[in-house]
Amino acid sequence: MRERVTFVHGPEVQIDPSALRLRPGLVAGPLAEVVRQDRLTLTLDELPPPPPSSSSSSSSGLAAFLRRVGAVHLRWTSAERHDDALEPFCSRLPPGLWVSLTPLTGEWLPSLGSRELCGFLRASFGPVDCMEPEAFTVSDTGGRLSLSFYQLIDNLDALSAWAERQFCTDTACHDRLKSFNAVSLDISFDSTDQLLRVAASGPLKEQKLTVAASENRRTEVGFLTKHEPPNIGPFEIGLGGFLAVLGEDRQPSPTLFAFPSRHRLSGASFSSRFLSPTGLHPTLQLNLSTDALPAEAKAGDVECKPYAYLTLPKAVFADRYQLQDEFLLASKNLAALRHSTLPVDLEAPAYATQTWGSSILLELAPPPPPPPGTSRTGGGSRGLLSFRFMRGT
């Protein structure tokens, strides 16, 4: 079992390595404005045994479940705005819980997989509306099924309490979960390496640079900021700072490295609004602040296009057949519909729809910039959506 705690700070914050006190089971440092990420990597055999009073959704049951799947990915994002994010923690999904599951073989029944997965979701995240197999969307890629689910969940209080009951065997674990304050959470398992990975990132705030180690895991602590090492690639992010392994190192060691990253901070922005009148088939207009390519794309001579990924609740849906009309797409400054989750019932009202909702990936075709001295009018890309009928309250 390996643990890595990373403190990432901006360039204006200076952390003196001599101010970091290393002890066998603790590193203590001064207050600093940083983003903290806690990452845990463990094998299925390292999942601790469940307490005697635990329910069927226990850690041992979790290990047995994961041994029968190809991959599971969970991501949760807070609904709170955090405009001061630092790289490499700058990517954001729409708030809520995202789940995807790929079976180990194509013969695995989606109903069985969704039922077992939903049991763990409800045990760990609280009242998740996933009891019916139809709540999940199903994708078939090359004959291999995958299940997807989304629900807006405001906080991780239920998960913290569940994890403390199921997994904590020492004081450091209990203290960590009691003060748990994350803006994003990633949980992933892949049958290729049989490793379960958990990563939780907090907000940028002033906090003590203190980490307590546990006896049953190796703990590495990093104090990093953005740097550019020599020979950094066009689509890489560089970090530099200090690393230390608790119980092994007497003082932090300097480090400088780079790694590929899909997400970057940008000065660009976008806005969206429904055009009036909305009616039952509203038009969502997206406006981009710029259509200029990122500098990395220009330098690397690679294809780079703007896309919009829309997560739609069950009361709203996009007609994928309508979005396959090339003339309609061109009139709305859209290039193509690249992906749509299935199934999407085009007729049923919201109260008769069991699927969580749907998502679509649209390739945008923003109009060219206006001539110098003029302003753009009526621009932006527009997506056509539809409302479902809902029960009155």
mmCIF file of C-alpha atoms in Angstrom:
data_model
loop_
_atom_site.group_PDB
_atom_site.id
_atom_site.type_symbol
_atom_site.label_atom_id
_atom_site.label_comp_id
_atom_site.label_asym_id
_atom_site.label_seq_id
_atom_site.Cartn_x
_atom_site.Cartn_y
_atom_site.Cartn_z
ATOM 1 C CA MET A 1 0.000 0.000 0.000
ATOM 2 C CA ARG A 2 1.418 3.350 -1.040
ATOM 3 C CA GLU A 3 0.320 6.829 -0.040
ATOM 4 C CA ARG A 4 1.365 10.079 -1.664
ATOM 5 C CA VAL A 5 0.448 13.489 -0.296
ATOM 6 C CA THR A 6 1.221 16.420 -2.578
ATOM 7 C CA PHE A 7 1.132 20.107 -1.705
ATOM 8 C CA VAL A 8 1.046 22.254 -4.857
ATOM 9 C CA HIS A 9 1.560 26.006 -4.551
ATOM 10 C CA GLY A 10 1.690 28.974 -6.874
ATOM 11 C CA PRO A 11 4.918 30.686 -7.971
ATOM 12 C CA GLU A 12 4.369 33.523 -5.507
ATOM 13 C CA VAL A 13 4.588 31.109 -2.545
ATOM 14 C CA GLN A 14 8.067 30.160 -1.362
ATOM 15 C CA ILE A 15 8.557 27.016 0.730
ATOM 16 C CA ASP A 16 11.950 26.766 2.411
ATOM 17 C CA PRO A 17 12.961 23.091 2.745
ATOM 18 C CA SER A 18 14.843 23.937 5.944
ATOM 19 C CA ALA A 19 11.476 24.860 7.516
ATOM 20 C CA LEU A 20 10.193 21.308 7.005
ATOM 21 C CA ARG A 21 10.788 19.091 10.033
ATOM 22 C CA LEU A 22 11.050 15.400 9.175
ATOM 23 C CA ARG A 23 10.430 12.765 11.825
ATOM 24 C CA PRO A 24 9.973 8.990 11.393
ATOM 25 C CA GLY A 25 6.187 9.257 11.264
ATOM 26 C CA LEU A 26 5.563 12.933 10.591
ATOM 27 C CA VAL A 27 6.493 15.901 8.452
ATOM 28 C CA ALA A 28 5.608 19.320 9.839
ATOM 29 C CA GLY A 29 5.930 22.640 8.053
ATOM 30 C CA PRO A 30 4.683 26.222 8.188
ATOM 31 C CA LEU A 31 1.394 27.654 6.977
ATOM 32 C CA ALA A 32 1.179 28.157 3.215
ATOM 33 C CA GLU A 33 -1.483 28.686 0.564
ATOM 34 C CA VAL A 34 -1.509 25.342 -1.245
ATOM 35 C CA VAL A 35 -3.687 22.698 -2.863
ATOM 36 C CA ARG A 36 -3.418 19.351 -1.110
ATOM 37 C CA GLN A 37 -3.953 16.045 -2.877
ATOM 38 C CA ASP A 38 -4.058 12.704 -1.046
ATOM 39 C CA ARG A 39 -3.470 9.665 -3.260
ATOM 40 C CA LEU A 40 -3.666 6.027 -2.145
ATOM 41 C CA THR A 41 -2.665 3.007 -4.247
ATOM 42 C CA LEU A 42 -3.367 -0.516 -3.027
ATOM 43 C CA THR A 43 -3.912 -4.048 -4.254
ATOM 44 C CA LEU A 44 -7.179 -5.860 -3.647
ATOM 45 C CA ASP A 45 -5.483 -8.105 -1.078
ATOM 46 C CA GLU A 46 -4.580 -4.986 0.889
ATOM 47 C CA LEU A 47 -8.204 -3.994 1.422
ATOM 48 C CA PRO A 48 -8.647 -4.322 5.194
ATOM 49 C CA PRO A 49 -11.154 -6.866 6.537
ATOM 50 C CA PRO A 50 -14.590 -5.418 7.300
ATOM 51 C CA PRO A 51 -15.662 -4.803 10.892
ATOM 52 C CA PRO A 52 -17.903 -7.536 12.395
ATOM 53 C CA SER A 53 -20.978 -5.291 12.289
ATOM 54 C CA SER A 54 -20.575 -4.305 8.635
ATOM 55 C CA SER A 55 -23.230 -4.908 6.003
ATOM 56 C CA SER A 56 -22.856 -6.949 2.833
ATOM 57 C CA SER A 57 -21.362 -3.920 1.064
ATOM 58 C CA SER A 58 -18.043 -4.417 2.862
ATOM 59 C CA SER A 59 -14.440 -4.098 1.838
ATOM 60 C CA SER A 60 -14.131 -7.866 1.320
ATOM 61 C CA GLY A 61 -17.235 -7.761 -0.882
ATOM 62 C CA LEU A 62 -15.698 -4.828 -2.728
ATOM 63 C CA ALA A 63 -12.572 -6.862 -3.487
ATOM 64 C CA ALA A 64 -14.648 -9.785 -4.776
ATOM 65 C CA PHE A 65 -16.701 -7.427 -6.935
ATOM 66 C CA LEU A 66 -13.647 -5.719 -8.433
ATOM 67 C CA ARG A 67 -12.089 -9.074 -9.346
ATOM 68 C CA ARG A 68 -15.027 -9.646 -11.700
ATOM 69 C CA VAL A 69 -14.850 -6.342 -13.564
ATOM 70 C CA GLY A 70 -12.572 -5.005 -16.255
ATOM 71 C CA ALA A 71 -12.499 -1.416 -15.023
ATOM 72 C CA VAL A 72 -14.391 0.918 -12.702
ATOM 73 C CA HIS A 73 -14.026 4.692 -12.624
ATOM 74 C CA LEU A 74 -15.743 7.071 -10.207
ATOM 75 C CA ARG A 75 -15.287 10.812 -10.198
ATOM 76 C CA TRP A 76 -16.978 13.332 -7.961
ATOM 77 C CA THR A 77 -16.744 17.111 -8.307
ATOM 78 C CA SER A 78 -17.963 19.729 -5.862
ATOM 79 C CA ALA A 79 -20.642 22.221 -6.868
ATOM 80 C CA GLU A 80 -18.676 25.043 -5.228
ATOM 81 C CA ARG A 81 -16.837 27.353 -7.594
ATOM 82 C CA HIS A 82 -13.049 27.308 -7.392
ATOM 83 C CA ASP A 83 -11.720 29.775 -9.932
ATOM 84 C CA ASP A 84 -8.272 29.816 -8.312
ATOM 85 C CA ALA A 85 -7.306 26.246 -9.250
ATOM 86 C CA LEU A 86 -3.649 25.451 -9.881
ATOM 87 C CA GLU A 87 -2.142 23.189 -12.506
ATOM 88 C CA PRO A 88 -2.184 20.192 -12.667
ATOM 89 C CA PHE A 89 -5.477 20.235 -10.692
ATOM 90 C CA CYS A 90 -7.293 22.635 -13.013
ATOM 91 C CA SER A 91 -9.678 20.273 -14.833
ATOM 92 C CA ARG A 92 -13.318 20.356 -13.781
ATOM 93 C CA LEU A 93 -16.363 18.271 -14.607
ATOM 94 C CA PRO A 94 -19.930 19.397 -14.010
ATOM 95 C CA PRO A 95 -20.645 18.867 -10.295
ATOM 96 C CA GLY A 96 -21.855 15.488 -9.112
ATOM 97 C CA LEU A 97 -20.913 11.809 -9.191
ATOM 98 C CA TRP A 98 -19.808 10.158 -12.435
ATOM 99 C CA VAL A 99 -19.543 6.379 -12.656
ATOM 100 C CA SER A 100 -18.446 4.047 -15.440
ATOM 101 C CA LEU A 101 -18.008 0.274 -15.346
ATOM 102 C CA THR A 102 -16.557 -2.108 -17.923
ATOM 103 C CA PRO A 103 -17.109 -5.844 -17.373
ATOM 104 C CA LEU A 104 -14.258 -8.308 -17.584
ATOM 105 C CA THR A 105 -15.955 -10.137 -20.463
ATOM 106 C CA GLY A 106 -18.705 -9.189 -22.881
ATOM 107 C CA GLU A 107 -20.901 -11.969 -21.489
ATOM 108 C CA TRP A 108 -21.420 -10.262 -18.128
ATOM 109 C CA LEU A 109 -25.059 -9.277 -17.648
ATOM 110 C CA PRO A 110 -25.519 -5.495 -17.380
ATOM 111 C CA SER A 111 -28.378 -6.005 -14.903
ATOM 112 C CA LEU A 112 -26.116 -7.964 -12.535
ATOM 113 C CA GLY A 113 -23.286 -5.458 -12.842
ATOM 114 C CA SER A 114 -25.522 -2.457 -12.256
ATOM 115 C CA ARG A 115 -27.173 -4.112 -9.240
ATOM 116 C CA GLU A 116 -23.863 -4.878 -7.527
ATOM 117 C CA LEU A 117 -22.371 -1.521 -8.423
ATOM 118 C CA CYS A 118 -25.462 0.291 -7.174
ATOM 119 C CA GLY A 119 -25.208 -1.540 -3.845
ATOM 120 C CA PHE A 120 -21.753 -0.097 -3.253
ATOM 121 C CA LEU A 121 -22.779 3.357 -4.460
ATOM 122 C CA ARG A 122 -25.718 3.503 -2.060
ATOM 123 C CA ALA A 123 -23.640 2.139 0.834
ATOM 124 C CA SER A 124 -20.843 4.659 0.328
ATOM 125 C CA PHE A 125 -22.439 7.759 -1.242
ATOM 126 C CA GLY A 126 -25.908 7.682 0.316
ATOM 127 C CA PRO A 127 -29.289 7.737 -1.487
ATOM 128 C CA VAL A 128 -28.168 7.182 -5.086
ATOM 129 C CA ASP A 129 -31.046 6.608 -7.519
ATOM 130 C CA CYS A 130 -29.590 3.567 -9.299
ATOM 131 C CA MET A 131 -31.649 0.584 -8.124
ATOM 132 C CA GLU A 132 -33.133 -0.192 -11.541
ATOM 133 C CA PRO A 133 -30.760 -1.539 -14.232
ATOM 134 C CA GLU A 134 -32.367 0.936 -16.644
ATOM 135 C CA ALA A 135 -30.917 3.794 -14.602
ATOM 136 C CA PHE A 136 -27.555 3.147 -16.283
ATOM 137 C CA THR A 137 -26.739 4.021 -19.856
ATOM 138 C CA VAL A 138 -25.097 1.224 -21.843
ATOM 139 C CA SER A 139 -22.412 1.567 -24.507
ATOM 140 C CA ASP A 140 -21.242 -1.171 -26.851
ATOM 141 C CA THR A 141 -17.717 -0.618 -28.149
ATOM 142 C CA GLY A 142 -16.468 -3.427 -30.324
ATOM 143 C CA GLY A 143 -18.769 -5.919 -28.632
ATOM 144 C CA ARG A 144 -17.698 -4.866 -25.130
ATOM 145 C CA LEU A 145 -20.373 -3.390 -22.897
ATOM 146 C CA SER A 146 -19.852 -0.536 -20.474
ATOM 147 C CA LEU A 147 -22.258 1.047 -17.997
ATOM 148 C CA SER A 148 -22.431 4.743 -17.108
ATOM 149 C CA PHE A 149 -24.265 6.683 -14.434
ATOM 150 C CA TYR A 150 -24.450 10.261 -13.164
ATOM 151 C CA GLN A 151 -26.176 11.953 -10.242
ATOM 152 C CA LEU A 152 -25.787 15.318 -8.575
ATOM 153 C CA ILE A 153 -24.425 14.755 -5.050
ATOM 154 C CA ASP A 154 -23.662 17.827 -2.973
ATOM 155 C CA ASN A 155 -20.990 16.495 -0.613
ATOM 156 C CA LEU A 156 -18.995 13.446 0.473
ATOM 157 C CA ASP A 157 -20.152 13.268 4.099
ATOM 158 C CA ALA A 158 -21.678 9.815 3.606
ATOM 159 C CA LEU A 159 -18.534 8.529 1.887
ATOM 160 C CA SER A 160 -16.278 9.828 4.668
ATOM 161 C CA ALA A 161 -18.356 8.110 7.350
ATOM 162 C CA TRP A 162 -18.506 4.854 5.355
ATOM 163 C CA ALA A 163 -14.770 4.834 4.635
ATOM 164 C CA GLU A 164 -13.957 5.516 8.283
ATOM 165 C CA ARG A 165 -16.054 2.519 9.368
ATOM 166 C CA GLN A 166 -14.770 0.194 6.669
ATOM 167 C CA PHE A 167 -11.098 1.001 6.267
ATOM 168 C CA CYS A 168 -9.618 2.956 9.177
ATOM 169 C CA THR A 169 -7.367 0.940 11.476
ATOM 170 C CA ASP A 170 -5.228 3.740 12.952
ATOM 171 C CA THR A 171 -5.575 7.227 14.405
ATOM 172 C CA ALA A 172 -4.026 8.938 11.378
ATOM 173 C CA CYS A 173 -6.742 7.512 9.122
ATOM 174 C CA HIS A 174 -9.568 8.583 11.451
ATOM 175 C CA ASP A 175 -8.142 12.087 11.811
ATOM 176 C CA ARG A 176 -7.681 12.417 8.049
ATOM 177 C CA LEU A 177 -11.277 11.473 7.244
ATOM 178 C CA LYS A 178 -12.769 13.625 10.000
ATOM 179 C CA SER A 179 -11.103 16.676 8.423
ATOM 180 C CA PHE A 180 -11.829 15.495 4.859
ATOM 181 C CA ASN A 181 -12.621 18.481 2.627
ATOM 182 C CA ALA A 182 -12.314 17.653 -1.061
ATOM 183 C CA VAL A 183 -13.420 19.509 -4.173
ATOM 184 C CA SER A 184 -12.748 16.479 -6.384
ATOM 185 C CA LEU A 185 -12.408 12.736 -5.887
ATOM 186 C CA ASP A 186 -11.175 10.065 -8.293
ATOM 187 C CA ILE A 187 -11.497 6.322 -7.662
ATOM 188 C CA SER A 188 -10.339 3.892 -10.332
ATOM 189 C CA PHE A 189 -9.622 0.199 -10.735
ATOM 190 C CA ASP A 190 -8.275 -1.609 -13.784
ATOM 191 C CA SER A 191 -7.994 -5.372 -14.080
ATOM 192 C CA THR A 192 -4.769 -4.982 -16.082
ATOM 193 C CA ASP A 193 -2.671 -4.080 -13.040
ATOM 194 C CA GLN A 194 -5.168 -5.107 -10.308
ATOM 195 C CA LEU A 195 -4.624 -1.821 -8.466
ATOM 196 C CA LEU A 196 -7.198 0.365 -6.749
ATOM 197 C CA ARG A 197 -6.333 4.067 -6.882
ATOM 198 C CA VAL A 198 -7.991 6.800 -4.835
ATOM 199 C CA ALA A 199 -7.135 10.495 -5.182
ATOM 200 C CA ALA A 200 -8.802 13.388 -3.356
ATOM 201 C CA SER A 201 -7.915 17.029 -4.011
ATOM 202 C CA GLY A 202 -8.833 19.941 -1.770
ATOM 203 C CA PRO A 203 -9.305 23.650 -2.476
ATOM 204 C CA LEU A 204 -6.542 26.222 -2.650
ATOM 205 C CA LYS A 205 -6.306 27.593 0.871
ATOM 206 C CA GLU A 206 -3.869 28.448 3.632
ATOM 207 C CA GLN A 207 -3.068 25.330 5.634
ATOM 208 C CA LYS A 208 -0.286 23.670 7.580
ATOM 209 C CA LEU A 209 2.154 21.525 5.635
ATOM 210 C CA THR A 210 1.733 18.594 8.000
ATOM 211 C CA VAL A 211 1.311 14.893 7.215
ATOM 212 C CA ALA A 212 1.225 11.989 9.670
ATOM 213 C CA ALA A 213 2.314 8.568 8.417
ATOM 214 C CA SER A 214 0.731 5.205 9.130
ATOM 215 C CA GLU A 215 2.527 1.995 10.054
ATOM 216 C CA ASN A 216 0.861 -0.087 7.334
ATOM 217 C CA ARG A 217 1.714 2.034 4.305
ATOM 218 C CA ARG A 218 4.608 3.842 2.679
ATOM 219 C CA THR A 219 4.015 7.608 2.688
ATOM 220 C CA GLU A 220 5.670 9.982 0.235
ATOM 221 C CA VAL A 221 5.173 13.739 0.608
ATOM 222 C CA GLY A 222 5.800 16.318 -2.102
ATOM 223 C CA PHE A 223 5.987 20.118 -2.078
ATOM 224 C CA LEU A 224 5.729 21.177 -5.708
ATOM 225 C CA THR A 225 5.090 24.141 -7.971
ATOM 226 C CA LYS A 226 5.001 24.638 -11.722
ATOM 227 C CA HIS A 227 8.410 24.567 -13.441
ATOM 228 C CA GLU A 228 9.728 23.924 -16.935
ATOM 229 C CA PRO A 229 12.460 21.283 -16.999
ATOM 230 C CA PRO A 230 14.766 21.013 -20.024
ATOM 231 C CA ASN A 231 13.312 19.277 -23.081
ATOM 232 C CA ILE A 232 9.731 19.553 -21.832
ATOM 233 C CA GLY A 233 7.250 18.446 -24.498
ATOM 234 C CA PRO A 234 4.556 20.696 -26.011
ATOM 235 C CA PHE A 235 1.731 18.865 -24.202
ATOM 236 C CA GLU A 236 3.475 18.315 -20.887
ATOM 237 C CA ILE A 237 3.378 20.074 -17.536
ATOM 238 C CA GLY A 238 6.524 20.461 -15.478
ATOM 239 C CA LEU A 239 6.693 20.445 -11.694
ATOM 240 C CA GLY A 240 9.602 21.075 -9.369
ATOM 241 C CA GLY A 241 10.157 21.176 -5.642
ATOM 242 C CA PHE A 242 10.971 18.700 -2.905
ATOM 243 C CA LEU A 243 10.056 15.103 -2.060
ATOM 244 C CA ALA A 244 10.459 13.056 1.106
ATOM 245 C CA VAL A 245 9.524 9.532 2.194
ATOM 246 C CA LEU A 246 8.482 9.452 5.830
ATOM 247 C CA GLY A 247 10.560 7.066 7.899
ATOM 248 C CA GLU A 248 13.279 6.842 5.230
ATOM 249 C CA ASP A 249 14.527 10.355 4.435
ATOM 250 C CA ARG A 250 16.109 12.737 6.899
ATOM 251 C CA GLN A 251 15.593 15.768 4.685
ATOM 252 C CA PRO A 252 13.602 16.564 1.537
ATOM 253 C CA SER A 253 15.259 15.887 -1.821
ATOM 254 C CA PRO A 254 14.962 18.278 -4.787
ATOM 255 C CA THR A 255 13.052 17.068 -7.836
ATOM 256 C CA LEU A 256 12.163 18.329 -11.313
ATOM 257 C CA PHE A 257 10.042 16.382 -13.794
ATOM 258 C CA ALA A 258 7.427 16.651 -16.550
ATOM 259 C CA PHE A 259 4.460 14.514 -17.534
ATOM 260 C CA PRO A 260 1.730 14.578 -20.222
ATOM 261 C CA SER A 261 -1.418 16.473 -19.281
ATOM 262 C CA ARG A 262 -4.642 16.995 -21.201
ATOM 263 C CA HIS A 263 -5.770 19.997 -19.173
ATOM 264 C CA ARG A 264 -4.276 23.473 -18.969
ATOM 265 C CA LEU A 265 -5.278 26.766 -17.474
ATOM 266 C CA SER A 266 -6.384 29.237 -20.109
ATOM 267 C CA GLY A 267 -7.371 32.855 -20.291
ATOM 268 C CA ALA A 268 -10.211 31.872 -22.620
ATOM 269 C CA SER A 269 -13.784 31.633 -21.390
ATOM 270 C CA PHE A 270 -17.237 30.692 -22.611
ATOM 271 C CA SER A 271 -20.820 31.601 -21.854
ATOM 272 C CA SER A 272 -24.082 29.783 -22.485
ATOM 273 C CA ARG A 273 -27.744 30.705 -22.527
ATOM 274 C CA PHE A 274 -31.086 29.489 -23.827
ATOM 275 C CA LEU A 275 -32.384 31.629 -26.657
ATOM 276 C CA SER A 276 -35.849 33.124 -26.191
ATOM 277 C CA PRO A 277 -38.503 31.965 -26.599
ATOM 278 C CA THR A 278 -37.492 28.550 -25.264
ATOM 279 C CA GLY A 279 -40.650 26.487 -25.817
ATOM 280 C CA LEU A 280 -40.409 22.697 -25.667
ATOM 281 C CA HIS A 281 -37.442 22.603 -28.068
ATOM 282 C CA PRO A 282 -34.987 25.179 -26.708
ATOM 283 C CA THR A 283 -31.769 26.249 -28.389
ATOM 284 C CA LEU A 284 -28.664 26.443 -26.211
ATOM 285 C CA GLN A 285 -26.164 29.006 -27.489
ATOM 286 C CA LEU A 286 -22.465 28.735 -26.595
ATOM 287 C CA ASN A 287 -20.148 31.703 -27.062
ATOM 288 C CA LEU A 288 -16.367 31.320 -26.927
ATOM 289 C CA SER A 289 -14.181 34.275 -25.996
ATOM 290 C CA THR A 290 -11.604 33.303 -28.634
ATOM 291 C CA ASP A 291 -11.174 30.912 -31.531
ATOM 292 C CA ALA A 292 -7.363 31.058 -31.433
ATOM 293 C CA LEU A 293 -5.533 27.747 -31.107
ATOM 294 C CA PRO A 294 -3.450 27.051 -27.986
ATOM 295 C CA ALA A 295 0.243 27.779 -28.378
ATOM 296 C CA GLU A 296 1.104 24.085 -27.905
ATOM 297 C CA ALA A 297 -1.128 23.116 -30.828
ATOM 298 C CA LYS A 298 0.529 25.657 -33.102
ATOM 299 C CA ALA A 299 4.020 24.582 -32.078
ATOM 300 C CA GLY A 300 3.266 20.877 -32.349
ATOM 301 C CA ASP A 301 1.484 21.140 -35.716
ATOM 302 C CA VAL A 302 -1.384 18.968 -34.460
ATOM 303 C CA GLU A 303 -5.091 19.026 -35.096
ATOM 304 C CA CYS A 304 -6.965 20.928 -32.401
ATOM 305 C CA LYS A 305 -10.704 21.594 -32.469
ATOM 306 C CA PRO A 306 -13.222 22.981 -29.960
ATOM 307 C CA TYR A 307 -15.737 20.581 -28.423
ATOM 308 C CA ALA A 308 -18.628 20.879 -25.994
ATOM 309 C CA TYR A 309 -19.558 18.024 -23.666
ATOM 310 C CA LEU A 310 -23.090 18.432 -22.316
ATOM 311 C CA THR A 311 -24.491 16.489 -19.360
ATOM 312 C CA LEU A 312 -28.276 16.562 -19.575
ATOM 313 C CA PRO A 313 -30.723 15.519 -16.829
ATOM 314 C CA LYS A 314 -33.587 13.264 -17.835
ATOM 315 C CA ALA A 315 -35.927 16.252 -18.254
ATOM 316 C CA VAL A 316 -33.790 17.483 -21.184
ATOM 317 C CA PHE A 317 -32.433 15.507 -24.131
ATOM 318 C CA ALA A 318 -30.831 15.961 -27.530
ATOM 319 C CA ASP A 319 -32.230 14.285 -30.644
ATOM 320 C CA ARG A 320 -29.208 12.502 -32.102
ATOM 321 C CA TYR A 321 -31.036 11.935 -35.402
ATOM 322 C CA GLN A 322 -31.610 15.654 -35.808
ATOM 323 C CA LEU A 323 -27.952 16.325 -35.004
ATOM 324 C CA GLN A 324 -26.863 14.106 -37.902
ATOM 325 C CA ASP A 325 -28.274 16.554 -40.469
ATOM 326 C CA GLU A 326 -25.237 18.269 -42.023
ATOM 327 C CA PHE A 327 -27.205 21.303 -43.207
ATOM 328 C CA LEU A 328 -28.776 21.822 -39.792
ATOM 329 C CA LEU A 329 -25.388 21.478 -38.093
ATOM 330 C CA ALA A 330 -23.821 24.027 -40.432
ATOM 331 C CA SER A 331 -26.626 26.520 -39.755
ATOM 332 C CA LYS A 332 -25.956 26.215 -36.004
ATOM 333 C CA ASN A 333 -22.144 26.511 -36.251
ATOM 334 C CA LEU A 334 -21.718 22.840 -35.344
ATOM 335 C CA ALA A 335 -19.423 20.369 -37.096
ATOM 336 C CA ALA A 336 -20.646 16.970 -35.871
ATOM 337 C CA LEU A 337 -22.198 14.971 -33.068
ATOM 338 C CA ARG A 338 -19.271 12.811 -31.952
ATOM 339 C CA HIS A 339 -20.909 10.856 -29.132
ATOM 340 C CA SER A 340 -24.269 10.308 -27.481
ATOM 341 C CA THR A 341 -25.070 7.995 -24.592
ATOM 342 C CA LEU A 342 -27.779 5.392 -25.098
ATOM 343 C CA PRO A 343 -30.617 4.757 -24.665
ATOM 344 C CA VAL A 344 -32.399 8.086 -25.123
ATOM 345 C CA ASP A 345 -36.175 7.777 -25.341
ATOM 346 C CA LEU A 346 -37.432 10.587 -27.568
ATOM 347 C CA GLU A 347 -41.090 10.282 -26.525
ATOM 348 C CA ALA A 348 -41.409 9.280 -22.842
ATOM 349 C CA PRO A 349 -42.135 11.944 -20.194
ATOM 350 C CA ALA A 350 -39.575 12.544 -17.448
ATOM 351 C CA TYR A 351 -41.568 10.690 -14.779
ATOM 352 C CA ALA A 352 -41.588 7.532 -16.939
ATOM 353 C CA THR A 353 -37.864 7.706 -17.777
ATOM 354 C CA GLN A 354 -35.679 5.563 -15.518
ATOM 355 C CA THR A 355 -32.334 6.371 -17.156
ATOM 356 C CA TRP A 356 -30.340 8.988 -15.218
ATOM 357 C CA GLY A 357 -30.175 11.272 -18.267
ATOM 358 C CA SER A 358 -27.782 11.532 -21.185
ATOM 359 C CA SER A 359 -24.624 13.217 -22.401
ATOM 360 C CA ILE A 360 -23.442 14.323 -25.827
ATOM 361 C CA LEU A 361 -20.132 15.417 -27.313
ATOM 362 C CA LEU A 362 -20.437 18.096 -29.995
ATOM 363 C CA GLU A 363 -17.655 19.298 -32.253
ATOM 364 C CA LEU A 364 -18.079 23.043 -32.620
ATOM 365 C CA ALA A 365 -17.514 25.104 -35.749
ATOM 366 C CA PRO A 366 -17.372 28.685 -34.471
ATOM 367 C CA PRO A 367 -17.694 31.355 -37.161
ATOM 368 C CA PRO A 368 -14.532 33.186 -38.265
ATOM 369 C CA PRO A 369 -13.629 36.376 -36.418
ATOM 370 C CA PRO A 370 -15.238 39.570 -37.749
ATOM 371 C CA PRO A 371 -13.197 42.060 -39.788
ATOM 372 C CA PRO A 372 -11.155 44.601 -37.806
ATOM 373 C CA GLY A 373 -13.267 47.403 -36.418
ATOM 374 C CA THR A 374 -16.499 45.395 -36.472
ATOM 375 C CA SER A 375 -18.232 43.220 -33.890
ATOM 376 C CA ARG A 376 -19.620 39.721 -34.235
ATOM 377 C CA THR A 377 -23.412 39.448 -34.187
ATOM 378 C CA GLY A 378 -25.466 36.306 -33.884
ATOM 379 C CA GLY A 379 -22.366 34.154 -33.486
ATOM 380 C CA GLY A 380 -21.692 31.182 -31.303
ATOM 381 C CA SER A 381 -22.525 27.523 -31.679
ATOM 382 C CA ARG A 382 -26.074 26.407 -31.010
ATOM 383 C CA GLY A 383 -27.321 23.019 -29.853
ATOM 384 C CA LEU A 384 -30.938 21.931 -30.227
ATOM 385 C CA LEU A 385 -32.479 20.295 -27.156
ATOM 386 C CA SER A 386 -35.917 19.092 -26.098
ATOM 387 C CA PHE A 387 -37.805 19.181 -22.801
ATOM 388 C CA ARG A 388 -39.750 16.224 -21.423
ATOM 389 C CA PHE A 389 -43.094 16.597 -19.695
ATOM 390 C CA MET A 390 -42.843 16.399 -15.898
ATOM 391 C CA ARG A 391 -45.395 15.770 -13.174
ATOM 392 C CA GLY A 392 -46.885 18.823 -11.535
ATOM 393 C CA THR A 393 -46.009 19.579 -7.907
#
